Amino acid sequence: MSNGYGYNTAVSPASTGGFPAYGYGFPQQQPVPTPFQMQMQTPLVAGASAQMALPNVPSGSFVTPAGGNVVTVPASEESYVENILRMNRGKMATFYMTYENNREWNAKVFRGVIEAAGRDHIIISDPSTGMRYLLLTLNLDYVTFDGPINYEYTFNGVTISNNTALNTTPATSALPLGR
């Protein structure tokens, strides 16, 4: 169909006879391989897939240029606030929170029993009211406990806990302090 100026007004590939396998109604053209693509081509075995198989890489791992996996094994659980709070589930604690740009209150104190702690949140319950609070660690300033806390972490292959004796001897330097 012409619009009077010699131009075809059919713009839909469907109106030009459907969708051919390649090219939407245009003559089919085969891509011309570049020299780099010619070097990378490998012969296919009958029944083999043309898609390159990707190695099975666990999350958090790296793949070397040769295609091998470098799997990093995480050390023991590290000393983060969330882990310390998890070790103290069931204990009463006071949470001091700061909320920036808040017109009603800038800081707020929550007191309750620790029920759970995640990477970005803490769940506590107030035993006197039964109210549960979901607090964001983003707003957490510090936490106080009424009694001793459970605490443990590994440093240089040694497990440090709240029962580990404190070293009261002064540290000595390997280098002489001189003039």
mmCIF file of C-alpha atoms in Angstrom:
data_model
loop_
_atom_site.group_PDB
_atom_site.id
_atom_site.type_symbol
_atom_site.label_atom_id
_atom_site.label_comp_id
_atom_site.label_asym_id
_atom_site.label_seq_id
_atom_site.Cartn_x
_atom_site.Cartn_y
_atom_site.Cartn_z
ATOM 1 C CA MET A 1 0.000 0.000 0.000
ATOM 2 C CA SER A 2 1.383 3.399 -0.932
ATOM 3 C CA ASN A 3 0.697 6.760 0.669
ATOM 4 C CA GLY A 4 0.912 8.623 -2.682
ATOM 5 C CA TYR A 5 4.558 9.577 -2.284
ATOM 6 C CA GLY A 6 5.956 6.216 -3.233
ATOM 7 C CA TYR A 7 6.555 5.085 0.370
ATOM 8 C CA ASN A 8 5.155 1.881 1.765
ATOM 9 C CA THR A 9 2.970 2.718 4.786
ATOM 10 C CA ALA A 10 2.947 -0.833 6.152
ATOM 11 C CA VAL A 11 5.148 -0.655 9.250
ATOM 12 C CA SER A 12 4.241 -3.879 10.990
ATOM 13 C CA PRO A 13 6.316 -6.937 10.142
ATOM 14 C CA ALA A 14 3.088 -8.917 10.517
ATOM 15 C CA SER A 15 1.529 -6.977 7.617
ATOM 16 C CA THR A 16 4.457 -7.856 5.346
ATOM 17 C CA GLY A 17 3.833 -11.558 5.458
ATOM 18 C CA GLY A 18 4.579 -12.577 9.035
ATOM 19 C CA PHE A 19 7.758 -12.981 10.970
ATOM 20 C CA PRO A 20 10.409 -14.940 9.072
ATOM 21 C CA ALA A 21 12.982 -16.827 11.109
ATOM 22 C CA TYR A 22 15.458 -13.947 10.941
ATOM 23 C CA GLY A 23 15.116 -10.358 9.885
ATOM 24 C CA TYR A 24 11.382 -9.547 10.201
ATOM 25 C CA GLY A 25 10.645 -9.552 6.480
ATOM 26 C CA PHE A 26 14.121 -8.462 5.374
ATOM 27 C CA PRO A 27 16.443 -10.728 3.420
ATOM 28 C CA GLN A 28 18.168 -13.171 5.717
ATOM 29 C CA GLN A 29 21.831 -12.313 6.279
ATOM 30 C CA GLN A 30 24.397 -14.530 7.906
ATOM 31 C CA PRO A 31 26.797 -12.798 10.316
ATOM 32 C CA VAL A 32 30.379 -12.584 9.174
ATOM 33 C CA PRO A 33 32.708 -13.882 11.888
ATOM 34 C CA THR A 34 35.537 -11.614 12.989
ATOM 35 C CA PRO A 35 39.067 -13.015 13.332
ATOM 36 C CA PHE A 36 38.613 -13.103 17.138
ATOM 37 C CA GLN A 37 35.425 -15.143 16.816
ATOM 38 C CA MET A 38 37.147 -17.489 14.374
ATOM 39 C CA GLN A 39 39.872 -18.195 16.969
ATOM 40 C CA MET A 40 37.304 -18.912 19.683
ATOM 41 C CA GLN A 41 35.226 -21.357 17.624
ATOM 42 C CA THR A 42 35.555 -25.002 18.593
ATOM 43 C CA PRO A 43 34.203 -27.997 16.712
ATOM 44 C CA LEU A 44 30.979 -29.458 18.112
ATOM 45 C CA VAL A 45 30.497 -33.126 18.741
ATOM 46 C CA ALA A 46 27.226 -34.585 17.446
ATOM 47 C CA GLY A 47 24.526 -33.983 20.074
ATOM 48 C CA ALA A 48 26.601 -31.429 21.994
ATOM 49 C CA SER A 49 25.164 -28.096 22.954
ATOM 50 C CA ALA A 50 26.425 -24.957 21.257
ATOM 51 C CA GLN A 51 26.199 -23.053 24.532
ATOM 52 C CA MET A 52 29.339 -22.977 26.654
ATOM 53 C CA ALA A 53 28.872 -24.842 29.940
ATOM 54 C CA LEU A 54 29.392 -22.619 32.963
ATOM 55 C CA PRO A 55 31.153 -24.097 35.970
ATOM 56 C CA ASN A 56 29.110 -24.761 39.088
ATOM 57 C CA VAL A 57 30.243 -21.884 41.301
ATOM 58 C CA PRO A 58 28.969 -21.575 44.870
ATOM 59 C CA SER A 59 27.751 -18.162 45.970
ATOM 60 C CA GLY A 60 30.596 -16.029 47.311
ATOM 61 C CA SER A 61 33.271 -17.950 45.388
ATOM 62 C CA PHE A 62 35.544 -16.767 42.628
ATOM 63 C CA VAL A 63 36.396 -18.317 39.271
ATOM 64 C CA THR A 64 40.016 -18.254 38.141
ATOM 65 C CA PRO A 65 40.891 -17.430 34.509
ATOM 66 C CA ALA A 66 41.596 -21.140 33.981
ATOM 67 C CA GLY A 67 38.051 -21.949 35.093
ATOM 68 C CA GLY A 68 38.797 -23.328 38.558
ATOM 69 C CA ASN A 69 36.832 -22.406 41.666
ATOM 70 C CA VAL A 70 38.334 -20.624 44.648
ATOM 71 C CA VAL A 71 35.984 -21.396 47.508
ATOM 72 C CA THR A 72 36.394 -19.254 50.575
ATOM 73 C CA VAL A 73 35.518 -21.004 53.803
ATOM 74 C CA PRO A 74 34.055 -18.609 56.340
ATOM 75 C CA ALA A 75 35.778 -18.492 59.690
ATOM 76 C CA SER A 76 33.748 -19.025 62.799
ATOM 77 C CA GLU A 77 30.934 -16.597 63.496
ATOM 78 C CA GLU A 78 32.374 -13.109 63.861
ATOM 79 C CA SER A 79 31.767 -10.669 66.685
ATOM 80 C CA TYR A 80 28.912 -8.499 65.448
ATOM 81 C CA VAL A 81 26.152 -6.897 67.500
ATOM 82 C CA GLU A 82 23.578 -9.233 65.962
ATOM 83 C CA ASN A 83 25.565 -12.298 67.058
ATOM 84 C CA ILE A 84 26.092 -10.968 70.568
ATOM 85 C CA LEU A 85 22.362 -10.288 70.874
ATOM 86 C CA ARG A 86 21.577 -13.810 69.633
ATOM 87 C CA MET A 87 23.859 -15.281 72.304
ATOM 88 C CA ASN A 88 21.852 -13.331 74.892
ATOM 89 C CA ARG A 89 18.319 -14.317 73.849
ATOM 90 C CA GLY A 90 15.933 -14.351 76.791
ATOM 91 C CA LYS A 91 17.830 -11.689 78.739
ATOM 92 C CA MET A 92 16.433 -8.300 79.737
ATOM 93 C CA ALA A 93 18.195 -5.386 78.028
ATOM 94 C CA THR A 94 17.776 -1.661 77.429
ATOM 95 C CA PHE A 95 18.174 -0.388 73.864
ATOM 96 C CA TYR A 96 19.124 3.244 73.241
ATOM 97 C CA MET A 97 18.040 4.375 69.794
ATOM 98 C CA THR A 98 18.471 7.635 67.849
ATOM 99 C CA TYR A 99 16.103 8.754 65.097
ATOM 100 C CA GLU A 100 17.409 11.605 62.945
ATOM 101 C CA ASN A 101 15.108 14.313 61.588
ATOM 102 C CA ASN A 102 12.265 13.236 63.861
ATOM 103 C CA ARG A 103 10.145 16.157 65.100
ATOM 104 C CA GLU A 104 8.435 14.225 67.907
ATOM 105 C CA TRP A 105 11.497 12.589 69.445
ATOM 106 C CA ASN A 106 15.106 12.342 68.430
ATOM 107 C CA ALA A 107 16.046 9.542 70.834
ATOM 108 C CA LYS A 108 14.045 6.748 72.393
ATOM 109 C CA VAL A 109 14.764 4.030 74.946
ATOM 110 C CA PHE A 110 13.261 0.537 74.657
ATOM 111 C CA ARG A 111 13.448 -2.052 77.420
ATOM 112 C CA GLY A 112 12.589 -5.685 76.920
ATOM 113 C CA VAL A 113 13.590 -9.308 76.619
ATOM 114 C CA ILE A 114 15.649 -10.168 73.538
ATOM 115 C CA GLU A 115 13.656 -12.574 71.373
ATOM 116 C CA ALA A 116 15.637 -12.500 68.101
ATOM 117 C CA ALA A 117 18.261 -10.542 66.226
ATOM 118 C CA GLY A 118 19.063 -10.395 62.540
ATOM 119 C CA ARG A 119 21.515 -8.525 60.388
ATOM 120 C CA ASP A 120 19.379 -5.385 60.344
ATOM 121 C CA HIS A 121 16.845 -5.823 63.137
ATOM 122 C CA ILE A 122 16.229 -6.756 66.761
ATOM 123 C CA ILE A 123 12.990 -8.155 68.187
ATOM 124 C CA ILE A 124 12.277 -7.542 71.874
ATOM 125 C CA SER A 125 9.214 -7.991 74.047
ATOM 126 C CA ASP A 126 8.122 -5.978 77.070
ATOM 127 C CA PRO A 127 7.076 -8.514 79.720
ATOM 128 C CA SER A 128 4.929 -5.993 81.615
ATOM 129 C CA THR A 129 2.728 -5.097 78.613
ATOM 130 C CA GLY A 130 3.289 -8.054 76.271
ATOM 131 C CA MET A 131 4.119 -5.541 73.492
ATOM 132 C CA ARG A 132 6.710 -6.687 70.957
ATOM 133 C CA TYR A 133 9.046 -4.277 69.182
ATOM 134 C CA LEU A 134 10.914 -4.669 65.915
ATOM 135 C CA LEU A 135 13.891 -2.307 66.151
ATOM 136 C CA LEU A 136 16.227 -1.472 63.264
ATOM 137 C CA THR A 137 19.922 -1.791 64.113
ATOM 138 C CA LEU A 138 20.472 1.245 61.905
ATOM 139 C CA ASN A 139 19.093 3.360 64.763
ATOM 140 C CA LEU A 140 20.851 1.486 67.593
ATOM 141 C CA ASP A 141 23.335 3.487 69.655
ATOM 142 C CA TYR A 142 24.092 1.018 72.441
ATOM 143 C CA VAL A 143 22.614 -1.699 74.654
ATOM 144 C CA THR A 144 22.811 -2.210 78.417
ATOM 145 C CA PHE A 145 22.146 -5.449 80.281
ATOM 146 C CA ASP A 146 21.122 -5.929 83.918
ATOM 147 C CA GLY A 147 23.648 -8.719 84.496
ATOM 148 C CA PRO A 148 26.555 -10.502 82.805
ATOM 149 C CA ILE A 149 26.281 -11.187 79.095
ATOM 150 C CA ASN A 150 27.236 -14.186 77.014
ATOM 151 C CA TYR A 151 30.018 -13.234 74.625
ATOM 152 C CA GLU A 152 32.352 -15.283 72.468
ATOM 153 C CA TYR A 153 34.514 -14.789 69.395
ATOM 154 C CA THR A 154 37.592 -16.320 67.805
ATOM 155 C CA PHE A 155 40.761 -14.248 67.466
ATOM 156 C CA ASN A 156 44.021 -15.695 66.092
ATOM 157 C CA GLY A 157 42.707 -19.219 66.540
ATOM 158 C CA VAL A 158 41.836 -18.666 70.215
ATOM 159 C CA THR A 159 38.238 -18.525 71.415
ATOM 160 C CA ILE A 160 37.663 -15.512 73.644
ATOM 161 C CA SER A 161 34.560 -15.490 75.856
ATOM 162 C CA ASN A 162 33.208 -13.695 78.884
ATOM 163 C CA ASN A 163 34.896 -16.443 80.972
ATOM 164 C CA THR A 164 38.378 -15.897 79.454
ATOM 165 C CA ALA A 165 40.831 -14.525 82.013
ATOM 166 C CA LEU A 166 42.051 -11.010 81.424
ATOM 167 C CA ASN A 167 45.770 -10.586 80.800
ATOM 168 C CA THR A 168 46.931 -8.064 83.397
ATOM 169 C CA THR A 169 50.613 -8.011 82.370
ATOM 170 C CA PRO A 170 51.609 -5.079 80.142
ATOM 171 C CA ALA A 171 52.348 -5.871 76.527
ATOM 172 C CA THR A 172 55.999 -5.682 75.559
ATOM 173 C CA SER A 173 57.195 -4.300 72.286
ATOM 174 C CA ALA A 174 59.400 -6.320 69.964
ATOM 175 C CA LEU A 175 61.168 -3.138 68.907
ATOM 176 C CA PRO A 176 63.193 -1.168 71.443
ATOM 177 C CA LEU A 177 61.835 2.257 72.235
ATOM 178 C CA GLY A 178 64.805 4.443 71.595
ATOM 179 C CA ARG A 179 66.008 7.804 70.638
#
